[in-house]
Amino acid sequence: MTISKQITDHLFRQQSGKMNSILINQFGFEQSSTVEDIIQETFLAALKHWRMKGIPENPEAWLMQVAKNKLINELQRRKRHGKLNKNIVQPADLNLLTENDELIKREQIKAFFACCSPSISSKAQIMLTLKIISGFGDREIAKGLLMSEQSVRKSIYRTRKILKELGKAAFNIGKGEYIERLDIVLKVLYLMFNEGYYTSSGDKILDEDISFEAIRITTWLLEINYLEHGKIHALLSLMFYNFARFESRTDSSNQIIDIEHQDRSKWDAKFVQQGIYHQRKSRESTEISKYHIESGIAAVHCLSKSYSETDWNQIVLYYQRLLTFDNSFIIEINYAIALSEAGEISASLKLLKGLKRNRMKDSSLLFGALARVYQRKGNLEIAKSYYKVAMDMTLSENERHFFASKLNKLFLNTDGSLN
Amino acid sequence: MKKYLLILFDTNENYEAMTPDDYQKEIELHGKWIQELGEHYDSGEALEEPSKTIRGKELLVTDGPFIEAKELVGGFYVIRANSFEEATDLAKGCPTLRLGGAVEVRPIMHIEM
């Protein structure tokens, strides 16, 4: 034991993900509360022990061994009380807990695909993945997904109930299921990344952790050699290009900075390189996915030296292609902005005015976009009033602040430049 | 320097809502505190539940310690300090206090011969 030894960042979270994955594969969702208790007790034991005596030489192995011992005790206790169904549990399989990382990763991938069951919603898949595979706590999931802790707990409870009913079938995951579920799995990872990237919880580190977790799990998929790697590389490329800009997207008081005003010298070159690498690999794909196109858009932004040098015509073409995959509101909005930046202002306004709003959130985005396009056009009075409406409509404090600062700048600077 | 015993009383319910990351942060705080104690740190042991108390010549065995039910002795540190005041001041830095726990400071009896 060394008193001053440091623990790797998020070791507990990662160990929780490993333990949960292995144990859920072994025991199924019907035992999830026992599994959770064991993990909680293991961490409590570590806290009580390590705080007195310092961190052990191999903290990971310590945690795994303690969890294993606790579980064996629990199983023996149940056996004594006749509660154990022998068909479900073979304690020998608990050796997986102390196996090497490669084997454990395989278990995590399997558990991840189980969490992405087609029987549950995307949101439920994301929550379950964050909890079981990534070791986030309910409180962190609630904060990251802008939900209340109670609704996270309720939702996870309901999800588990559904998966419990599937019984063993929930873990019947072989080659067929891996291939079949790839699109669901990529969508979950894409949405999970965006939860961290676009949804500001007010906790920058937590947001970054959620996005990075999505990247980490996506890279695992490349280890399954019969999956379509092109799409996986495309998603990774998109994630890395965006992740490179993580730092520059908000200021010190956590307010949004749009891409035009981001300090490009803060973009992380090492992640941009990863973006380029995976984009190159994504071209080996047999089919083009929406991730390919989105990564193309992100690449244009990441590789432009300045905002004014951005190749908007290229971006417009990408959006037109993207709309054939996904004509969602948010993509239409972005397409309209790209059109106006490419000089097609009347086309942009026509598009925006024809958009149907389905959610509360849509309104503030639409009015914000209209304000921006009118500002581009030079109609500053109209732009101001649209910013005001956007401010009234938004549900997010951060967004309100963003529109307010745009409006403020318009009052200070009436020459119509977008500064 | 003289030796002092710091007895840690935990309020266990504080741990129930902790996330894995919270546990890690809590351990790191203790690690940092011990590091800051430097030469003042001597040793420490964690205590497990359950606990029994045996009383008098009748050897009457009862469950638990006789303190407020929510608090449990989770472990103890032995530290070195120049005075009882210094030991008390050092104990104030113990991270467990942030969670609403308590620390009892007792000088370890030592008689110079």
Coordinates of C-alpha atoms in Angstrom, one line a residue:
Chain A
M1 CA 0.0 0.0 0.0
T2 CA 1.3 3.4 -0.8
I3 CA -0.3 6.4 0.8
S4 CA 0.4 8.8 -2.0
K5 CA -0.6 6.6 -5.0
Q6 CA -3.0 8.2 -7.4
I7 CA -6.0 6.5 -8.9
T8 CA -6.6 6.8 -12.6
D9 CA -9.4 9.2 -13.5
H10 CA -12.8 7.6 -13.4
L11 CA -11.4 4.2 -12.4
F12 CA -14.4 3.5 -10.2
R13 CA -16.8 4.4 -13.0
Q14 CA -15.0 2.2 -15.4
Q15 CA -14.8 -0.7 -12.9
S16 CA -18.5 -0.3 -12.2
G17 CA -19.1 -0.6 -15.9
K18 CA -17.0 -3.7 -16.1
M19 CA -18.5 -5.4 -13.1
N20 CA -22.1 -4.5 -14.1
S21 CA -21.5 -5.8 -17.7
I22 CA -20.1 -9.1 -16.6
L23 CA -22.6 -9.7 -13.8
I24 CA -25.6 -8.6 -15.9
N25 CA -24.5 -11.1 -18.6
Q26 CA -24.3 -13.8 -15.9
F27 CA -27.4 -13.1 -13.9
G28 CA -29.7 -11.2 -16.3
F29 CA -31.7 -8.2 -15.6
E30 CA -33.8 -9.9 -13.0
Q31 CA -30.9 -9.8 -10.6
S32 CA -29.9 -6.2 -11.3
S33 CA -30.6 -4.9 -7.8
T34 CA -28.4 -7.6 -6.2
V35 CA -25.7 -6.8 -8.7
E36 CA -26.0 -3.1 -7.9
D37 CA -25.9 -3.7 -4.2
I38 CA -22.7 -5.8 -4.5
I39 CA -21.0 -3.1 -6.6
Q40 CA -22.1 -0.4 -4.1
E41 CA -20.8 -2.5 -1.2
T42 CA -17.5 -3.0 -3.0
F43 CA -17.0 0.7 -3.4
L44 CA -17.9 1.3 0.2
A45 CA -15.4 -1.3 1.3
A46 CA -12.7 0.4 -0.8
L47 CA -13.6 3.8 0.6
K48 CA -13.4 2.6 4.2
H49 CA -10.2 0.6 3.7
W50 CA -8.3 2.8 1.3
R51 CA -8.9 6.0 3.2
M52 CA -7.1 4.5 6.3
K53 CA -4.3 2.7 4.6
G54 CA -3.9 4.3 1.2
I55 CA -4.5 3.0 -2.3
P56 CA -3.5 -0.6 -3.0
E57 CA -0.8 -1.5 -5.6
N58 CA -3.4 -2.7 -8.1
P59 CA -6.7 -1.0 -7.3
E60 CA -8.6 -2.5 -10.2
A61 CA -7.7 -6.1 -9.2
W62 CA -8.5 -5.2 -5.6
L63 CA -12.0 -4.0 -6.5
M64 CA -12.7 -7.0 -8.8
Q65 CA -11.5 -9.5 -6.2
V66 CA -13.6 -7.9 -3.4
A67 CA -16.7 -7.9 -5.6
K68 CA -16.2 -11.5 -6.5
N69 CA -15.8 -12.5 -2.8
K70 CA -18.9 -10.6 -1.9
L71 CA -20.9 -12.2 -4.6
I72 CA -19.7 -15.7 -3.7
N73 CA -20.8 -15.0 -0.1
E74 CA -24.1 -13.8 -1.3
L75 CA -24.7 -16.8 -3.5
Q76 CA -23.7 -19.2 -0.7
R77 CA -26.1 -17.3 1.6
R78 CA -28.9 -17.7 -0.8
K79 CA -28.1 -21.4 -1.4
R80 CA -28.4 -21.9 2.4
H81 CA -31.7 -20.2 2.3
G82 CA -32.8 -22.3 -0.7
K83 CA -33.4 -19.2 -2.8
L84 CA -31.0 -19.9 -5.5
N85 CA -32.1 -21.3 -8.8
K86 CA -29.2 -23.5 -9.8
N87 CA -30.0 -23.1 -13.5
I88 CA -29.4 -19.4 -13.4
V89 CA -26.1 -19.1 -11.6
Q90 CA -22.8 -20.9 -12.0
P91 CA -20.5 -19.2 -9.5
A92 CA -17.5 -20.5 -11.5
D93 CA -18.4 -17.9 -14.2
L94 CA -17.6 -15.2 -11.7
N95 CA -13.9 -15.8 -12.6
L96 CA -14.6 -13.4 -15.5
L97 CA -14.4 -10.6 -13.0
T98 CA -10.7 -11.3 -12.5
E99 CA -10.0 -12.0 -16.2
N100 CA -7.9 -9.9 -18.6
D101 CA -9.1 -6.7 -20.1
E102 CA -9.6 -8.2 -23.6
L103 CA -12.1 -10.8 -22.2
I104 CA -13.8 -8.2 -20.0
K105 CA -14.2 -5.8 -23.0
R106 CA -15.9 -8.6 -24.9
E107 CA -18.3 -9.0 -22.0
Q108 CA -19.0 -5.2 -22.0
I109 CA -19.7 -5.2 -25.8
K110 CA -22.1 -8.1 -25.3
A111 CA -23.9 -6.3 -22.4
F112 CA -24.0 -3.1 -24.4
F113 CA -25.8 -4.8 -27.3
A114 CA -28.2 -6.3 -24.7
C115 CA -28.9 -2.8 -23.4
C116 CA -29.6 -1.7 -27.0
S117 CA -32.6 -4.0 -27.2
P118 CA -35.1 -3.1 -29.9
S119 CA -37.8 -3.5 -27.3
I120 CA -37.0 -0.2 -25.6
S121 CA -36.7 3.4 -26.7
S122 CA -33.5 5.2 -27.6
K123 CA -33.7 7.3 -24.5
A124 CA -34.0 4.2 -22.4
Q125 CA -31.1 2.6 -24.3
I126 CA -28.9 5.6 -23.6
M127 CA -29.8 5.6 -19.9
L128 CA -29.2 1.9 -19.5
T129 CA -25.9 2.2 -21.4
L130 CA -24.7 5.0 -19.2
K131 CA -25.6 3.2 -16.1
I132 CA -24.6 -0.4 -16.8
I133 CA -21.8 -0.1 -19.4
S134 CA -20.3 3.2 -18.3
G135 CA -20.9 3.2 -14.6
F136 CA -22.6 6.6 -14.3
G137 CA -24.8 7.1 -11.2
D138 CA -28.5 8.1 -11.4
R139 CA -27.7 11.6 -10.3
E140 CA -25.1 12.1 -13.1
I141 CA -27.4 10.6 -15.7
A142 CA -30.2 12.9 -14.6
K143 CA -27.9 15.9 -14.8
G144 CA -26.4 15.0 -18.1
L145 CA -29.7 14.2 -19.7
L146 CA -31.5 17.2 -18.1
M147 CA -34.0 15.0 -16.3
S148 CA -34.9 14.7 -12.6
E149 CA -33.2 12.0 -10.7
Q150 CA -36.5 10.5 -9.9
S151 CA -37.6 10.2 -13.5
V152 CA -34.2 8.6 -14.3
R153 CA -34.8 6.0 -11.6
K154 CA -38.4 5.4 -12.7
S155 CA -37.4 5.0 -16.3
I156 CA -34.6 2.6 -15.6
Y157 CA -36.9 0.6 -13.4
R158 CA -39.5 0.3 -16.2
T159 CA -36.8 -0.5 -18.8
R160 CA -35.5 -3.3 -16.6
K161 CA -38.9 -4.7 -16.1
I162 CA -39.4 -4.9 -19.9
L163 CA -36.0 -6.6 -20.3
K164 CA -36.6 -8.9 -17.4
E165 CA -39.6 -10.3 -19.2
L166 CA -37.4 -11.1 -22.2
G167 CA -35.5 -13.3 -19.7
K168 CA -32.5 -15.2 -21.1
A169 CA -33.4 -14.1 -24.6
A170 CA -32.2 -10.6 -23.7
F171 CA -28.6 -12.0 -23.6
N172 CA -29.0 -14.3 -26.6
I173 CA -26.6 -12.2 -28.6
G174 CA -24.7 -13.8 -31.4
K175 CA -23.4 -12.8 -34.8
G176 CA -26.9 -12.3 -36.2
E177 CA -27.8 -9.9 -33.4
Y178 CA -24.5 -8.0 -33.6
I179 CA -25.1 -7.4 -37.3
E180 CA -28.8 -6.7 -37.0
R181 CA -28.4 -4.2 -34.1
L182 CA -25.5 -2.3 -35.5
D183 CA -27.7 0.6 -36.7
I184 CA -29.5 0.9 -33.4
V185 CA -26.2 0.7 -31.5
L186 CA -24.7 3.5 -33.7
K187 CA -27.7 5.6 -33.2
V188 CA -27.6 5.2 -29.4
L189 CA -23.9 6.2 -29.4
Y190 CA -24.6 9.1 -31.7
L191 CA -27.4 10.4 -29.5
M192 CA -25.3 9.8 -26.3
F193 CA -22.5 11.8 -27.8
N194 CA -24.9 14.6 -28.6
E195 CA -26.3 14.5 -25.1
G196 CA -22.9 15.4 -23.8
Y197 CA -22.1 17.7 -26.7
Y198 CA -25.2 19.8 -27.3
T199 CA -27.1 19.5 -24.0
S200 CA -25.4 21.7 -21.5
S201 CA -25.9 20.4 -18.0
G202 CA -24.0 23.2 -16.6
D203 CA -21.3 20.7 -15.7
K204 CA -18.7 20.9 -18.4
I205 CA -16.7 17.9 -17.1
L206 CA -19.8 15.7 -17.0
D207 CA -20.8 16.7 -20.5
E208 CA -17.4 15.9 -21.8
D209 CA -17.3 12.6 -20.0
I210 CA -20.6 11.5 -21.5
S211 CA -19.4 12.4 -25.0
F212 CA -16.1 10.7 -24.5
E213 CA -17.8 7.6 -23.2
A214 CA -19.7 7.4 -26.5
I215 CA -16.4 7.6 -28.4
R216 CA -14.8 4.9 -26.1
I217 CA -17.7 2.5 -26.7
T218 CA -17.8 3.2 -30.4
T219 CA -14.1 2.2 -30.8
W220 CA -14.9 -1.1 -29.2
L221 CA -17.2 -2.0 -32.1
L222 CA -14.2 -2.0 -34.5
E223 CA -13.1 -5.2 -32.6
I224 CA -16.0 -7.1 -34.1
N225 CA -14.5 -7.9 -37.5
Y226 CA -17.7 -9.0 -39.3
L227 CA -19.5 -5.6 -38.6
E228 CA -19.6 -3.0 -41.3
H229 CA -16.6 -0.9 -40.2
G230 CA -17.1 2.0 -42.7
K231 CA -20.1 3.3 -40.8
I232 CA -18.4 2.9 -37.4
H233 CA -15.4 4.8 -38.7
A234 CA -17.7 7.5 -40.1
L235 CA -19.4 8.0 -36.7
L236 CA -16.0 8.0 -35.0
S237 CA -14.8 10.6 -37.4
L238 CA -17.8 12.8 -36.8
M239 CA -17.4 12.4 -33.0
F240 CA -13.6 13.3 -33.1
Y241 CA -14.1 16.3 -35.3
N242 CA -16.7 17.7 -32.9
F243 CA -14.8 16.6 -29.8
A244 CA -11.8 18.6 -31.0
R245 CA -13.9 21.7 -30.6
F246 CA -15.2 20.8 -27.1
E247 CA -13.1 23.3 -25.2
S248 CA -13.8 26.2 -27.5
R249 CA -17.6 25.9 -27.6
T250 CA -18.2 27.6 -24.3
D251 CA -16.6 30.4 -22.4
S252 CA -15.3 30.4 -18.8
S253 CA -18.8 31.0 -17.5
N254 CA -20.1 28.0 -19.6
Q255 CA -21.9 30.2 -22.2
I256 CA -22.3 28.9 -25.7
I257 CA -19.9 30.3 -28.3
D258 CA -20.9 29.6 -31.9
I259 CA -18.5 28.2 -34.5
E260 CA -18.0 31.7 -36.0
H261 CA -16.6 33.1 -32.8
Q262 CA -14.7 30.1 -31.5
D263 CA -11.0 30.4 -31.0
R264 CA -9.7 28.0 -33.6
S265 CA -6.3 27.8 -32.0
K266 CA -8.1 26.0 -29.1
W267 CA -9.3 23.2 -31.4
D268 CA -7.5 20.1 -30.4
A269 CA -5.2 19.0 -33.2
K270 CA -4.8 15.5 -31.9
F271 CA -8.6 14.9 -32.1
V272 CA -8.8 16.6 -35.5
Q273 CA -6.1 14.1 -36.7
Q274 CA -8.3 11.2 -35.3
G275 CA -11.2 12.7 -37.2
I276 CA -9.2 12.7 -40.4
Y277 CA -7.9 9.2 -39.8
H278 CA -11.4 7.7 -39.3
Q279 CA -12.9 9.7 -42.2
R280 CA -10.3 8.1 -44.4
K281 CA -11.1 4.7 -43.1
S282 CA -14.8 5.4 -43.5
R283 CA -14.4 5.6 -47.3
E284 CA -13.8 1.8 -47.3
S285 CA -17.5 1.5 -46.7
T286 CA -19.8 -0.2 -49.1
E287 CA -22.7 2.1 -48.3
I288 CA -22.9 5.8 -47.4
S289 CA -24.6 6.5 -44.1
K290 CA -25.7 9.8 -42.6
Y291 CA -22.6 9.6 -40.4
H292 CA -20.5 9.8 -43.5
I293 CA -22.2 13.0 -44.5
E294 CA -22.2 14.6 -41.1
S295 CA -18.5 13.8 -40.7
G296 CA -18.0 15.5 -44.1
I297 CA -19.7 18.6 -42.8
A298 CA -17.7 18.5 -39.6
A299 CA -14.5 18.1 -41.6
V300 CA -15.2 21.2 -43.7
H301 CA -15.5 23.2 -40.4
C302 CA -12.6 21.7 -38.7
L303 CA -10.2 22.1 -41.6
S304 CA -11.1 25.7 -42.5
K305 CA -8.6 28.2 -41.3
S306 CA -11.2 30.8 -40.5
Y307 CA -15.0 31.2 -40.5
S308 CA -14.9 33.4 -43.6
E309 CA -12.9 30.8 -45.5
T310 CA -15.5 28.0 -44.9
D311 CA -16.6 26.3 -48.1
W312 CA -20.3 26.9 -47.6
N313 CA -21.2 25.6 -51.1
Q314 CA -19.7 22.2 -50.1
I315 CA -21.7 22.3 -46.8
V316 CA -24.9 23.1 -48.7
L317 CA -24.4 20.0 -50.9
Y318 CA -23.7 17.9 -47.8
Y319 CA -27.0 19.1 -46.2
Q320 CA -29.0 18.3 -49.3
R321 CA -27.6 14.8 -49.2
L322 CA -28.2 14.5 -45.5
L323 CA -31.8 15.5 -45.8
T324 CA -32.4 12.4 -48.0
F325 CA -31.5 10.3 -44.9
D326 CA -33.0 12.4 -42.2
N327 CA -35.3 15.4 -42.8
S328 CA -35.6 16.3 -39.2
F329 CA -36.2 19.9 -38.1
I330 CA -32.7 20.5 -36.8
I331 CA -31.1 19.4 -40.1
E332 CA -33.5 21.7 -42.0
I333 CA -32.5 24.6 -39.8
N334 CA -28.9 23.9 -40.3
Y335 CA -29.4 23.6 -44.0
A336 CA -31.1 27.0 -44.1
I337 CA -28.2 28.6 -42.2
A338 CA -25.7 27.0 -44.6
L339 CA -27.8 28.4 -47.5
S340 CA -27.7 31.9 -46.1
E341 CA -23.9 31.7 -45.5
A342 CA -23.5 30.5 -49.1
G343 CA -25.3 33.7 -50.2
E344 CA -28.7 32.0 -50.9
I345 CA -30.6 34.2 -48.5
S346 CA -34.0 34.2 -50.1
A347 CA -33.9 30.4 -50.5
S348 CA -32.9 30.2 -46.9
L349 CA -35.8 32.4 -45.7
K350 CA -38.3 30.5 -47.8
L351 CA -37.2 27.2 -46.3
L352 CA -37.3 28.5 -42.7
K353 CA -40.8 30.0 -43.1
G354 CA -42.2 26.7 -44.4
L355 CA -40.9 24.6 -41.5
K356 CA -43.3 22.9 -39.3
R357 CA -42.6 23.1 -35.6
N358 CA -43.4 20.0 -33.6
R359 CA -41.8 20.6 -30.3
M360 CA -41.5 23.5 -27.9
K361 CA -37.8 23.5 -28.5
D362 CA -38.2 24.0 -32.2
S363 CA -39.6 27.5 -31.9
S364 CA -36.6 29.1 -30.3
L365 CA -34.3 27.4 -32.8
L366 CA -36.4 28.6 -35.7
F367 CA -36.7 32.2 -34.5
G368 CA -33.0 32.2 -33.6
A369 CA -32.2 31.0 -37.2
L370 CA -34.5 33.6 -38.7
A371 CA -32.9 36.3 -36.7
R372 CA -29.5 35.2 -38.0
V373 CA -30.5 35.1 -41.6
Y374 CA -32.2 38.5 -41.4
Q375 CA -29.0 39.9 -39.8
R376 CA -27.1 38.4 -42.7
K377 CA -29.5 40.1 -45.1
G378 CA -29.0 43.4 -43.3
N379 CA -32.5 43.7 -41.9
L380 CA -31.3 44.5 -38.4
E381 CA -34.7 45.6 -37.0
I382 CA -36.4 42.3 -38.0
A383 CA -33.3 40.4 -36.7
K384 CA -33.7 42.1 -33.3
S385 CA -37.3 41.3 -33.0
Y386 CA -36.7 37.6 -33.9
Y387 CA -33.9 37.4 -31.3
K388 CA -36.3 38.7 -28.7
V389 CA -39.0 36.1 -29.7
A390 CA -36.3 33.4 -29.6
M391 CA -35.4 34.5 -26.1
D392 CA -39.0 34.3 -24.9
M393 CA -39.4 30.9 -26.4
T394 CA -36.4 29.0 -25.2
L395 CA -36.5 26.7 -22.3
S396 CA -32.8 26.7 -21.8
E397 CA -31.1 29.4 -19.7
N398 CA -27.9 29.0 -21.7
E399 CA -29.7 29.5 -25.0
R400 CA -31.5 32.5 -23.6
H401 CA -28.1 34.0 -22.7
F402 CA -26.8 33.2 -26.2
F403 CA -29.7 35.0 -28.0
A404 CA -29.4 37.9 -25.5
S405 CA -25.8 38.4 -26.3
K406 CA -26.5 38.3 -30.0
L407 CA -29.2 40.9 -29.5
N408 CA -27.0 43.0 -27.4
K409 CA -24.3 43.0 -30.1
L410 CA -26.8 44.1 -32.7
F411 CA -27.6 47.1 -30.5
L412 CA -24.0 48.0 -30.1
N413 CA -22.9 47.2 -33.7
T414 CA -25.4 48.3 -36.3
D415 CA -23.3 47.7 -39.5
G416 CA -24.8 44.3 -39.9
S417 CA -21.7 42.2 -39.6
L418 CA -22.2 39.1 -37.6
N419 CA -19.8 40.0 -34.9
Chain B
M1 CA 5.7 14.2 19.1
K2 CA 3.0 12.4 20.9
K3 CA 0.5 9.9 19.4
Y4 CA -3.2 10.6 19.1
L5 CA -6.0 8.3 18.2
L6 CA -8.6 9.7 15.8
I7 CA -11.8 7.6 15.8
L8 CA -14.0 8.1 12.7
F9 CA -17.8 8.0 13.1
D10 CA -19.5 7.5 9.8
T11 CA -23.2 8.3 9.1
N12 CA -23.8 5.4 6.7
E13 CA -26.8 6.8 5.0
N14 CA -24.5 9.4 3.3
Y15 CA -22.9 6.6 1.3
E16 CA -26.2 5.3 -0.2
A17 CA -26.7 7.9 -2.8
M18 CA -23.0 8.1 -3.9
T19 CA -22.1 7.3 -7.5
P20 CA -18.9 5.4 -8.4
D21 CA -17.3 8.7 -9.2
D22 CA -18.3 10.1 -5.8
Y23 CA -16.6 7.2 -4.0
Q24 CA -13.5 7.8 -6.0
K25 CA -13.5 11.5 -5.2
E26 CA -14.0 10.8 -1.5
I27 CA -11.0 8.4 -1.4
E28 CA -8.9 10.9 -3.3
L29 CA -9.8 13.5 -0.6
H30 CA -8.6 11.2 2.1
G31 CA -5.5 10.4 0.1
K32 CA -4.8 14.1 -0.2
W33 CA -5.4 14.7 3.5
I34 CA -3.0 11.9 4.5
Q35 CA -0.4 13.3 2.2
E36 CA -0.8 16.7 3.8
L37 CA -0.5 15.1 7.2
G38 CA 3.0 14.0 6.1
E39 CA 5.0 13.1 9.2
H40 CA 1.9 13.5 11.3
Y41 CA 0.4 10.3 9.8
D42 CA 1.3 7.1 11.7
S43 CA -1.2 4.4 10.7
G44 CA -4.8 3.6 10.3
E45 CA -7.2 0.7 10.2
A46 CA -10.7 0.3 8.8
L47 CA -13.3 -1.5 10.9
E48 CA -15.9 -3.8 9.7
E49 CA -19.5 -4.3 10.8
P50 CA -21.0 -5.9 12.7
S51 CA -20.1 -5.0 16.3
K52 CA -20.9 -6.6 19.6
T53 CA -20.4 -5.3 23.1
I54 CA -19.6 -7.6 26.0
R55 CA -20.4 -6.3 29.5
G56 CA -19.4 -7.1 33.0
K57 CA -18.6 -10.4 34.7
E58 CA -21.9 -11.8 33.4
L59 CA -20.4 -11.5 29.9
L60 CA -23.6 -10.0 28.7
V61 CA -23.4 -9.7 24.9
T62 CA -25.4 -7.1 23.1
D63 CA -25.4 -5.9 19.5
G64 CA -23.8 -2.6 18.4
P65 CA -22.0 0.2 20.1
F66 CA -23.9 2.5 22.5
I67 CA -23.9 5.6 20.5
E68 CA -26.5 7.2 18.3
A69 CA -27.8 4.4 16.1
K70 CA -27.0 6.1 12.8
E71 CA -23.3 6.5 13.5
L72 CA -20.8 3.7 13.3
V73 CA -17.2 3.6 14.0
G74 CA -15.7 3.1 10.5
G75 CA -12.1 3.1 11.5
F76 CA -9.3 4.9 13.3
Y77 CA -6.1 6.8 12.5
V78 CA -3.1 7.1 14.7
I79 CA -1.4 10.5 14.1
R80 CA 1.5 12.3 15.7
A81 CA 1.3 15.8 17.0
N82 CA 3.1 18.2 19.4
S83 CA 0.0 19.0 21.5
F84 CA -3.6 18.0 21.9
E85 CA -4.5 21.3 20.3
E86 CA -2.5 20.5 17.2
A87 CA -4.0 17.0 17.0
T88 CA -7.5 18.5 17.2
D89 CA -6.6 21.0 14.5
L90 CA -5.2 18.3 12.3
A91 CA -8.4 16.2 12.9
K92 CA -10.5 19.1 11.6
G93 CA -9.1 18.4 8.1
C94 CA -10.5 14.9 8.0
P95 CA -12.7 14.7 4.9
T96 CA -15.2 12.5 6.6
L97 CA -16.5 15.6 8.4
R98 CA -17.7 17.0 5.1
L99 CA -20.2 14.2 4.9
G100 CA -21.6 14.9 8.4
G101 CA -19.6 12.3 10.2
A102 CA -17.6 12.9 13.4
V103 CA -14.1 12.5 14.6
E104 CA -13.1 11.8 18.2
V105 CA -9.5 12.8 19.3
R106 CA -7.9 10.9 22.1
P107 CA -4.3 11.2 23.3
I108 CA -2.6 7.8 23.4
M109 CA -1.2 7.3 26.9
H110 CA 2.6 7.2 27.0
I111 CA 4.6 7.4 30.1
E112 CA 8.3 8.4 29.9
M113 CA 10.4 6.0 31.9

